[in-house]
Amino acid sequence: MTEKRKLGLSTQIFISLLIGAIVGLALYYLVPASSFKDDVLVGGLFYFVGNGFIRCMQMLVVPLVFSSLICGAMSIGDSKSLGRVGGKIILFYLCTTAIAISVALAIGSLINPGIGLDMELIEVAQPTVAEATGVVDTFLNIIPVNPVASLSAGSMLQIIFFAILLGVILAKQGEKADTIIRFFTQFNDIMMDMTVLVMKIAPAGVFCLVAKTFSEIGFNGFLPMIKYMLGVVLGLAVQCFIVYMLMLKVFTGISPKVFLKKFSSVMGFAFSTATSNATIPLSIETLNKKLGVSKKISSFTIPLGATINMDGTAIMQGVAVIFVAQAYNIPLTPTDYLVVIFTATMASIGTAGVPGVGLITLSMVLVSVGLPVEGIGLIMGIDRILDMTRTAVNITGDAVCTMIVAHQEKAINHDIIMQDVDII
């Protein structure tokens, strides 16, 4: 008698995502408002389990990123190799972000999302405005004044800077720092095991997050903004399935179909959680176990990408700039487009990988070309579903750039990539 094959975690997450969407829509359209539905089910059970899962993932992020980067820097070894890997990955991240914003501006100009908009149909929310930071201060803020305070506050760029510096020094120390090296290596293993433990509740967490989202917005909130949403989704699709896949094929020779098949579970997880940071552990594990990427590369590049590589967010900002300009009937010049590309690329550096942060940094981009910040209020009501979609693109960009750098550093096991491949 053959033993029943258990569903893998990836399959469980996808099933939970789909069922969550169906349940959420059913609650929105078929179940009338009541204390049980609003307070007990949506605002109670779904909110508690979904956000409890997110908090568990966020609990892991700082210690896991810190220990992973130290171990990654130590395993890469000398500062010359680390500088080469770091230089390559940052260059790829900045280039893909610039491409993303350019794609978004082109699509926005093509479909004209703000022309013919009936402003009375849109529920306007109060936007949060981000303070503009100069280019020099942006890079200066990478250096922590107090590393302990940075760890406590979750300041990711500062954590990354300190962890890499510590990892390089430990690698140079060698046997003299053997005790500390063993401590961080074992601590990193413990955090990975803790991640596996937390991921066991991922299907329940994903179901509740998605069910809550769809039970609150349904489809009604989308209709007045359909052209804007179409522009963002189209831009995300072009970036994910054309730009990234071309890069993957050209720079590594790896089949995009194989990559998408093996990485799709991480994309689904990112979609449901809408947070790049929470996806870091799963991305590193999937790249290593399914796509053969050495952890010495991915443990360095993935946490860095979750902080500075926000291509999906850049696409939203590009389409939003066109949308707001057209909604308020303000023309943009070619120079304005260049300013948007530069500002959006710089704004992605240091942006926290948490839900909704793209709307805050969007205010900086709007101000840079003289557009009213109040325009953000037009898109806040429907941003949650777009935030989920662009997060999936963000982490896919991190993974593709990581695979390219790992391929160039000969840190990919191609035998692992071809295992369990069954594509018709």
Tab-separated table of C-alpha atoms in Angstrom:
chain	number	residue	atom	x	y	z
A	1	MET	CA	0.000	0.000	0.000
A	2	THR	CA	1.497	3.321	-1.040
A	3	GLU	CA	1.794	6.052	1.554
A	4	LYS	CA	-0.153	9.230	0.870
A	5	ARG	CA	2.093	12.051	-0.213
A	6	LYS	CA	1.870	15.009	2.172
A	7	LEU	CA	1.316	18.468	0.747
A	8	GLY	CA	4.458	20.570	0.875
A	9	LEU	CA	4.519	23.884	2.726
A	10	SER	CA	4.569	25.806	-0.570
A	11	THR	CA	1.392	24.062	-1.743
A	12	GLN	CA	-0.267	24.619	1.630
A	13	ILE	CA	0.516	28.355	1.461
A	14	PHE	CA	-0.939	28.674	-2.054
A	15	ILE	CA	-4.098	26.763	-1.090
A	16	SER	CA	-4.483	28.954	2.019
A	17	LEU	CA	-4.053	32.089	-0.102
A	18	LEU	CA	-6.759	31.050	-2.571
A	19	ILE	CA	-9.200	29.869	0.095
A	20	GLY	CA	-8.565	33.063	2.083
A	21	ALA	CA	-9.443	35.211	-0.945
A	22	ILE	CA	-12.645	33.194	-1.585
A	23	VAL	CA	-13.712	33.346	2.086
A	24	GLY	CA	-12.934	37.079	2.271
A	25	LEU	CA	-14.981	37.889	-0.836
A	26	ALA	CA	-17.838	35.679	0.404
A	27	LEU	CA	-17.857	37.554	3.717
A	28	TYR	CA	-17.839	40.931	1.952
A	29	TYR	CA	-20.659	40.200	-0.502
A	30	LEU	CA	-22.771	37.497	1.144
A	31	VAL	CA	-22.575	38.049	4.905
A	32	PRO	CA	-24.298	41.165	6.296
A	33	ALA	CA	-22.505	43.368	8.802
A	34	SER	CA	-22.821	42.103	12.345
A	35	SER	CA	-20.886	42.075	15.581
A	36	PHE	CA	-19.863	38.459	14.967
A	37	LYS	CA	-18.564	39.146	11.447
A	38	ASP	CA	-16.843	42.493	12.128
A	39	ASP	CA	-15.608	42.089	15.707
A	40	VAL	CA	-15.281	38.366	16.332
A	41	LEU	CA	-14.293	36.999	12.904
A	42	VAL	CA	-12.610	39.741	10.831
A	43	GLY	CA	-11.454	42.093	13.581
A	44	GLY	CA	-10.882	39.291	16.064
A	45	LEU	CA	-9.785	35.866	14.787
A	46	PHE	CA	-8.450	36.915	11.366
A	47	TYR	CA	-6.721	39.993	12.771
A	48	PHE	CA	-5.160	38.129	15.710
A	49	VAL	CA	-3.891	35.065	13.816
A	50	GLY	CA	-2.759	37.029	10.738
A	51	ASN	CA	-0.955	39.773	12.605
A	52	GLY	CA	0.330	37.312	15.180
A	53	PHE	CA	2.030	35.420	12.365
A	54	ILE	CA	3.486	38.649	10.925
A	55	ARG	CA	4.838	39.574	14.366
A	56	CYS	CA	6.446	36.145	14.687
A	57	MET	CA	8.190	36.668	11.340
A	58	GLN	CA	9.207	40.205	12.279
A	59	MET	CA	10.557	38.833	15.568
A	60	LEU	CA	13.004	36.741	13.545
A	61	VAL	CA	14.126	39.409	11.099
A	62	VAL	CA	16.676	41.427	13.111
A	63	PRO	CA	18.516	38.529	14.801
A	64	LEU	CA	18.383	36.419	11.636
A	65	VAL	CA	19.606	39.204	9.344
A	66	PHE	CA	22.337	40.155	11.816
A	67	SER	CA	23.649	36.609	12.253
A	68	SER	CA	23.207	35.708	8.556
A	69	LEU	CA	25.173	38.730	7.382
A	70	ILE	CA	27.982	38.079	9.850
A	71	CYS	CA	28.186	34.439	8.734
A	72	GLY	CA	27.893	35.479	5.092
A	73	ALA	CA	30.711	38.021	5.409
A	74	MET	CA	32.867	35.469	7.260
A	75	SER	CA	32.263	32.745	4.686
A	76	ILE	CA	32.983	35.030	1.722
A	77	GLY	CA	36.278	35.610	3.470
A	78	ASP	CA	38.583	38.409	2.448
A	79	SER	CA	37.387	41.997	2.112
A	80	LYS	CA	38.314	42.040	-1.585
A	81	SER	CA	35.860	39.219	-2.408
A	82	LEU	CA	33.216	40.764	-0.181
A	83	GLY	CA	33.670	44.140	-1.864
A	84	ARG	CA	33.331	42.497	-5.275
A	85	VAL	CA	30.099	40.712	-4.314
A	86	GLY	CA	28.743	43.817	-2.576
A	87	GLY	CA	29.580	46.082	-5.501
A	88	LYS	CA	27.937	43.742	-8.004
A	89	ILE	CA	24.727	43.252	-6.033
A	90	ILE	CA	24.275	46.958	-5.286
A	91	LEU	CA	24.845	47.798	-8.952
A	92	PHE	CA	22.239	45.239	-10.044
A	93	TYR	CA	19.773	46.471	-7.407
A	94	LEU	CA	20.116	50.128	-8.424
A	95	CYS	CA	19.886	49.291	-12.139
A	96	THR	CA	16.727	47.182	-11.747
A	97	THR	CA	15.107	49.930	-9.663
A	98	ALA	CA	15.902	52.544	-12.307
A	99	ILE	CA	14.523	50.217	-15.007
A	100	ALA	CA	11.393	49.624	-12.922
A	101	ILE	CA	10.586	53.310	-12.511
A	102	SER	CA	11.249	53.889	-16.233
A	103	VAL	CA	8.867	51.038	-17.146
A	104	ALA	CA	6.232	52.506	-14.833
A	105	LEU	CA	6.498	56.004	-16.299
A	106	ALA	CA	6.236	54.599	-19.832
A	107	ILE	CA	3.152	52.519	-18.984
A	108	GLY	CA	1.592	55.402	-17.061
A	109	SER	CA	2.069	57.732	-20.043
A	110	LEU	CA	0.571	55.067	-22.323
A	111	ILE	CA	-2.641	54.310	-20.434
A	112	ASN	CA	-3.185	57.780	-18.845
A	113	PRO	CA	-4.648	56.532	-15.531
A	114	GLY	CA	-5.716	59.967	-14.247
A	115	ILE	CA	-7.507	61.273	-17.355
A	116	GLY	CA	-11.298	61.140	-17.122
A	117	LEU	CA	-11.219	60.308	-13.414
A	118	ASP	CA	-14.362	61.179	-11.443
A	119	MET	CA	-12.870	62.453	-8.184
A	120	GLU	CA	-16.225	62.291	-6.372
A	121	LEU	CA	-16.265	58.484	-6.578
A	122	ILE	CA	-12.982	58.117	-4.718
A	123	GLU	CA	-12.712	57.922	-0.960
A	124	VAL	CA	-9.869	60.260	-0.032
A	125	ALA	CA	-7.692	59.360	2.959
A	126	GLN	CA	-5.272	61.557	4.898
A	127	PRO	CA	-1.715	60.867	3.663
A	128	THR	CA	1.411	60.608	5.795
A	129	VAL	CA	4.230	62.778	4.523
A	130	ALA	CA	7.846	61.613	4.620
A	131	GLU	CA	10.625	64.049	5.383
A	132	ALA	CA	13.000	64.550	2.496
A	133	THR	CA	16.564	63.424	3.153
A	134	GLY	CA	19.529	64.620	1.138
A	135	VAL	CA	21.687	62.181	-0.803
A	136	VAL	CA	24.670	62.758	1.518
A	137	ASP	CA	22.575	62.237	4.663
A	138	THR	CA	20.985	59.121	3.150
A	139	PHE	CA	24.401	57.476	2.889
A	140	LEU	CA	25.641	58.961	6.172
A	141	ASN	CA	22.665	57.440	7.995
A	142	ILE	CA	23.941	53.987	7.016
A	143	ILE	CA	26.632	54.292	9.708
A	144	PRO	CA	25.162	53.525	13.155
A	145	VAL	CA	25.943	55.866	16.032
A	146	ASN	CA	24.986	53.099	18.462
A	147	PRO	CA	24.806	49.553	17.011
A	148	VAL	CA	22.802	48.281	19.981
A	149	ALA	CA	20.210	51.021	19.478
A	150	SER	CA	20.108	50.196	15.762
A	151	LEU	CA	19.430	46.535	16.565
A	152	SER	CA	16.727	47.543	19.022
A	153	ALA	CA	15.062	49.933	16.554
A	154	GLY	CA	15.401	47.544	13.607
A	155	SER	CA	17.314	50.080	11.486
A	156	MET	CA	18.173	47.628	8.728
A	157	LEU	CA	20.843	49.549	6.808
A	158	GLN	CA	22.730	50.292	10.006
A	159	ILE	CA	22.426	46.660	11.101
A	160	ILE	CA	23.723	45.538	7.704
A	161	PHE	CA	26.695	47.912	7.871
A	162	PHE	CA	27.730	46.817	11.369
A	163	ALA	CA	27.163	43.094	10.687
A	164	ILE	CA	29.271	43.136	7.505
A	165	LEU	CA	32.069	45.053	9.236
A	166	LEU	CA	32.036	42.591	12.152
A	167	GLY	CA	31.972	39.592	9.786
A	168	VAL	CA	34.978	40.876	7.816
A	169	ILE	CA	36.991	41.448	11.003
A	170	LEU	CA	36.102	37.995	12.368
A	171	ALA	CA	37.208	36.435	9.067
A	172	LYS	CA	40.544	38.246	9.326
A	173	GLN	CA	40.967	37.180	12.968
A	174	GLY	CA	40.580	33.498	12.070
A	175	GLU	CA	41.490	31.098	14.894
A	176	LYS	CA	42.055	33.947	17.349
A	177	ALA	CA	38.293	34.668	17.267
A	178	ASP	CA	37.263	31.008	17.073
A	179	THR	CA	34.915	31.194	20.075
A	180	ILE	CA	32.990	34.190	18.731
A	181	ILE	CA	32.891	32.711	15.215
A	182	ARG	CA	31.391	29.482	16.597
A	183	PHE	CA	28.884	31.504	18.629
A	184	PHE	CA	27.532	33.400	15.591
A	185	THR	CA	27.561	30.267	13.407
A	186	GLN	CA	25.564	28.309	15.980
A	187	PHE	CA	23.287	31.275	16.682
A	188	ASN	CA	22.538	31.535	12.953
A	189	ASP	CA	21.660	27.812	12.887
A	190	ILE	CA	19.327	28.344	15.848
A	191	MET	CA	17.574	31.238	14.088
A	192	MET	CA	17.116	29.110	10.975
A	193	ASP	CA	15.532	26.349	13.086
A	194	MET	CA	13.278	28.910	14.736
A	195	THR	CA	12.249	30.100	11.275
A	196	VAL	CA	11.290	26.547	10.284
A	197	LEU	CA	9.201	26.320	13.458
A	198	VAL	CA	7.373	29.600	12.825
A	199	MET	CA	6.758	28.642	9.179
A	200	LYS	CA	4.640	25.718	10.351
A	201	ILE	CA	1.841	28.205	11.098
A	202	ALA	CA	2.324	30.032	7.774
A	203	PRO	CA	-0.763	28.497	6.056
A	204	ALA	CA	-3.047	29.647	8.898
A	205	GLY	CA	-1.421	33.086	8.985
A	206	VAL	CA	-1.680	33.527	5.215
A	207	PHE	CA	-5.331	32.443	5.185
A	208	CYS	CA	-6.271	34.971	7.877
A	209	LEU	CA	-4.294	37.848	6.327
A	210	VAL	CA	-5.809	37.379	2.869
A	211	ALA	CA	-9.335	36.687	4.172
A	212	LYS	CA	-9.239	39.880	6.272
A	213	THR	CA	-8.006	41.989	3.348
A	214	PHE	CA	-10.688	40.824	0.884
A	215	SER	CA	-13.456	40.874	3.481
A	216	GLU	CA	-12.794	44.594	3.992
A	217	ILE	CA	-12.310	45.850	0.409
A	218	GLY	CA	-14.179	43.458	-1.917
A	219	PHE	CA	-14.180	44.741	-5.489
A	220	ASN	CA	-16.190	47.941	-5.015
A	221	GLY	CA	-13.217	50.047	-3.983
A	222	PHE	CA	-11.366	49.072	-7.164
A	223	LEU	CA	-13.816	50.281	-9.792
A	224	PRO	CA	-13.096	54.066	-9.857
A	225	MET	CA	-9.345	53.332	-9.778
A	226	ILE	CA	-9.294	50.522	-12.334
A	227	LYS	CA	-6.998	52.314	-14.806
A	228	TYR	CA	-4.506	53.166	-12.071
A	229	MET	CA	-4.537	49.597	-10.771
A	230	LEU	CA	-4.177	48.236	-14.297
A	231	GLY	CA	-1.131	50.460	-14.850
A	232	VAL	CA	0.566	49.299	-11.652
A	233	VAL	CA	-0.188	45.610	-12.235
A	234	LEU	CA	0.947	45.819	-15.860
A	235	GLY	CA	4.194	47.496	-14.808
A	236	LEU	CA	4.782	44.841	-12.139
A	237	ALA	CA	4.123	42.062	-14.672
A	238	VAL	CA	6.558	43.557	-17.200
A	239	GLN	CA	9.258	43.931	-14.545
A	240	CYS	CA	8.739	40.453	-13.069
A	241	PHE	CA	8.122	38.306	-16.130
A	242	ILE	CA	10.049	40.168	-18.827
A	243	VAL	CA	12.848	42.266	-17.280
A	244	TYR	CA	13.832	39.813	-14.531
A	245	MET	CA	13.451	36.698	-16.644
A	246	LEU	CA	15.518	38.189	-19.488
A	247	MET	CA	18.220	39.122	-16.983
A	248	LEU	CA	18.161	35.625	-15.497
A	249	LYS	CA	18.445	33.925	-18.886
A	250	VAL	CA	21.093	36.282	-20.286
A	251	PHE	CA	23.352	36.404	-17.224
A	252	THR	CA	22.996	32.803	-15.961
A	253	GLY	CA	21.448	30.675	-18.723
A	254	ILE	CA	18.965	29.293	-16.160
A	255	SER	CA	15.446	28.628	-17.445
A	256	PRO	CA	12.910	31.236	-16.236
A	257	LYS	CA	10.287	28.456	-16.093
A	258	VAL	CA	12.410	26.467	-13.666
A	259	PHE	CA	13.049	29.540	-11.535
A	260	LEU	CA	9.377	30.540	-11.396
A	261	LYS	CA	8.292	26.987	-10.591
A	262	LYS	CA	10.689	26.745	-7.664
A	263	PHE	CA	10.386	30.304	-6.375
A	264	SER	CA	6.625	30.747	-6.798
A	265	SER	CA	5.897	29.705	-3.208
A	266	VAL	CA	8.050	32.567	-1.910
A	267	MET	CA	6.245	34.975	-4.243
A	268	GLY	CA	2.911	33.739	-2.911
A	269	PHE	CA	4.112	34.128	0.661
A	270	ALA	CA	5.328	37.689	-0.024
A	271	PHE	CA	1.973	38.502	-1.648
A	272	SER	CA	0.014	37.366	1.383
A	273	THR	CA	2.204	39.070	4.005
A	274	ALA	CA	3.014	42.273	2.033
A	275	THR	CA	6.353	42.554	3.827
A	276	SER	CA	9.773	41.955	2.281
A	277	ASN	CA	11.441	41.584	5.676
A	278	ALA	CA	9.220	38.699	6.742
A	279	THR	CA	10.138	36.871	3.535
A	280	ILE	CA	13.914	36.981	4.110
A	281	PRO	CA	14.220	33.565	5.847
A	282	LEU	CA	12.058	31.760	3.269
A	283	SER	CA	13.913	33.399	0.356
A	284	ILE	CA	17.312	32.315	1.680
A	285	GLU	CA	16.124	28.755	2.323
A	286	THR	CA	14.393	28.407	-1.060
A	287	LEU	CA	17.372	29.784	-2.984
A	288	ASN	CA	19.631	27.328	-1.182
A	289	LYS	CA	17.477	24.170	-1.106
A	290	LYS	CA	15.691	24.487	-4.480
A	291	LEU	CA	17.908	26.724	-6.612
A	292	GLY	CA	21.353	25.746	-5.368
A	293	VAL	CA	22.510	29.220	-4.310
A	294	SER	CA	25.207	29.139	-1.639
A	295	LYS	CA	24.065	30.663	1.643
A	296	LYS	CA	27.317	32.605	1.843
A	297	ILE	CA	25.945	34.709	-1.038
A	298	SER	CA	22.204	34.749	-0.294
A	299	SER	CA	22.641	35.461	3.428
A	300	PHE	CA	24.414	38.636	2.361
A	301	THR	CA	22.404	39.743	-0.689
A	302	ILE	CA	18.806	38.942	0.346
A	303	PRO	CA	18.722	41.014	3.580
A	304	LEU	CA	20.439	43.826	1.682
A	305	GLY	CA	17.867	43.586	-1.119
A	306	ALA	CA	14.943	43.698	1.331
A	307	THR	CA	16.276	47.079	2.420
A	308	ILE	CA	17.481	48.793	-0.759
A	309	ASN	CA	15.868	46.974	-3.702
A	310	MET	CA	12.225	48.062	-3.943
A	311	ASP	CA	11.430	47.661	-7.642
A	312	GLY	CA	7.737	46.940	-7.085
A	313	THR	CA	7.427	50.046	-4.928
A	314	ALA	CA	9.247	52.101	-7.587
A	315	ILE	CA	6.729	50.934	-10.202
A	316	MET	CA	3.815	51.987	-8.017
A	317	GLN	CA	5.450	55.382	-7.507
A	318	GLY	CA	6.026	55.878	-11.229
A	319	VAL	CA	2.418	55.132	-12.187
A	320	ALA	CA	1.195	57.169	-9.189
A	321	VAL	CA	3.168	60.224	-10.329
A	322	ILE	CA	1.470	60.095	-13.763
A	323	PHE	CA	-1.912	59.443	-12.115
A	324	VAL	CA	-1.667	62.365	-9.666
A	325	ALA	CA	-0.335	64.746	-12.338
A	326	GLN	CA	-3.244	63.913	-14.657
A	327	ALA	CA	-5.851	63.923	-11.871
A	328	TYR	CA	-4.806	67.466	-10.890
A	329	ASN	CA	-4.147	68.495	-14.520
A	330	ILE	CA	-0.471	69.344	-13.922
A	331	PRO	CA	1.815	68.739	-16.946
A	332	LEU	CA	5.191	67.023	-16.470
A	333	THR	CA	8.318	67.859	-18.462
A	334	PRO	CA	11.035	65.421	-19.611
A	335	THR	CA	13.220	66.850	-16.831
A	336	ASP	CA	10.503	65.977	-14.298
A	337	TYR	CA	10.593	62.361	-15.496
A	338	LEU	CA	14.369	62.214	-14.939
A	339	VAL	CA	13.920	63.714	-11.469
A	340	VAL	CA	11.289	61.079	-10.655
A	341	ILE	CA	13.612	58.258	-11.793
A	342	PHE	CA	16.452	59.568	-9.638
A	343	THR	CA	14.314	60.400	-6.583
A	344	ALA	CA	12.415	57.095	-6.611
A	345	THR	CA	15.674	55.147	-6.945
A	346	MET	CA	17.236	57.022	-4.023
A	347	ALA	CA	14.034	56.767	-1.951
A	348	SER	CA	14.201	52.977	-2.211
A	349	ILE	CA	17.502	52.969	-0.300
A	350	GLY	CA	16.805	52.510	3.381
A	351	THR	CA	13.057	52.039	2.932
A	352	ALA	CA	11.779	49.582	5.514
A	353	GLY	CA	10.414	46.354	4.058
A	354	VAL	CA	7.075	46.617	5.842
A	355	PRO	CA	3.478	46.945	4.596
A	356	GLY	CA	2.431	50.338	3.232
A	357	VAL	CA	5.782	52.114	3.436
A	358	GLY	CA	5.743	52.813	-0.325
A	359	LEU	CA	2.964	55.386	0.155
A	360	ILE	CA	5.103	57.294	2.651
A	361	THR	CA	8.131	57.471	0.362
A	362	LEU	CA	5.813	58.394	-2.524
A	363	SER	CA	5.305	61.766	-0.859
A	364	MET	CA	9.024	62.511	-1.340
A	365	VAL	CA	8.756	61.674	-5.044
A	366	LEU	CA	5.663	63.855	-5.530
A	367	VAL	CA	7.278	66.810	-3.779
A	368	SER	CA	10.398	66.474	-5.952
A	369	VAL	CA	8.384	67.409	-9.069
A	370	GLY	CA	5.950	69.818	-7.442
A	371	LEU	CA	2.890	67.557	-7.344
A	372	PRO	CA	0.386	67.821	-4.446
A	373	VAL	CA	1.001	65.304	-1.667
A	374	GLU	CA	-2.773	65.187	-1.167
A	375	GLY	CA	-2.838	62.984	-4.279
A	376	ILE	CA	-1.665	60.074	-2.120
A	377	GLY	CA	-5.049	60.153	-0.397
A	378	LEU	CA	-6.679	59.166	-3.696
A	379	ILE	CA	-4.885	55.815	-3.835
A	380	MET	CA	-4.652	54.861	-0.159
A	381	GLY	CA	-7.982	53.084	-0.093
A	382	ILE	CA	-6.973	50.444	-2.666
A	383	ASP	CA	-3.259	50.266	-1.927
A	384	ARG	CA	-3.340	47.148	0.242
A	385	ILE	CA	-3.911	44.733	-2.654
A	386	LEU	CA	-1.281	46.528	-4.766
A	387	ASP	CA	1.122	46.465	-1.814
A	388	MET	CA	0.765	42.684	-1.699
A	389	THR	CA	1.491	42.424	-5.432
A	390	ARG	CA	4.516	44.724	-5.466
A	391	THR	CA	6.050	42.956	-2.464
A	392	ALA	CA	6.053	39.741	-4.510
A	393	VAL	CA	7.925	41.615	-7.256
A	394	ASN	CA	10.366	43.149	-4.757
A	395	ILE	CA	11.518	39.790	-3.416
A	396	THR	CA	11.635	38.241	-6.912
A	397	GLY	CA	14.046	40.978	-7.974
A	398	ASP	CA	16.218	40.256	-4.922
A	399	ALA	CA	16.300	36.565	-5.828
A	400	VAL	CA	17.134	37.079	-9.515
A	401	CYS	CA	19.956	39.517	-8.743
A	402	THR	CA	21.248	37.091	-6.101
A	403	MET	CA	21.276	34.226	-8.609
A	404	ILE	CA	23.154	36.344	-11.146
A	405	VAL	CA	25.850	37.318	-8.644
A	406	ALA	CA	26.061	33.748	-7.297
A	407	HIS	CA	26.472	32.453	-10.864
A	408	GLN	CA	29.278	34.926	-11.520
A	409	GLU	CA	30.942	33.920	-8.241
A	410	LYS	CA	30.524	30.200	-9.112
A	411	ALA	CA	28.395	29.749	-5.990
A	412	ILE	CA	25.429	27.904	-7.591
A	413	ASN	CA	24.937	24.148	-7.614
A	414	HIS	CA	23.227	23.559	-10.974
A	415	ASP	CA	22.464	19.941	-10.071
A	416	ILE	CA	20.118	21.175	-7.347
A	417	ILE	CA	18.348	23.496	-9.804
A	418	MET	CA	17.462	20.579	-12.055
A	419	GLN	CA	16.196	18.336	-9.244
A	420	ASP	CA	12.443	17.673	-9.175
A	421	VAL	CA	11.875	19.697	-12.340
A	422	ASP	CA	8.680	18.498	-14.010
A	423	ILE	CA	7.574	21.150	-16.491
A	424	ILE	CA	5.387	20.167	-19.426
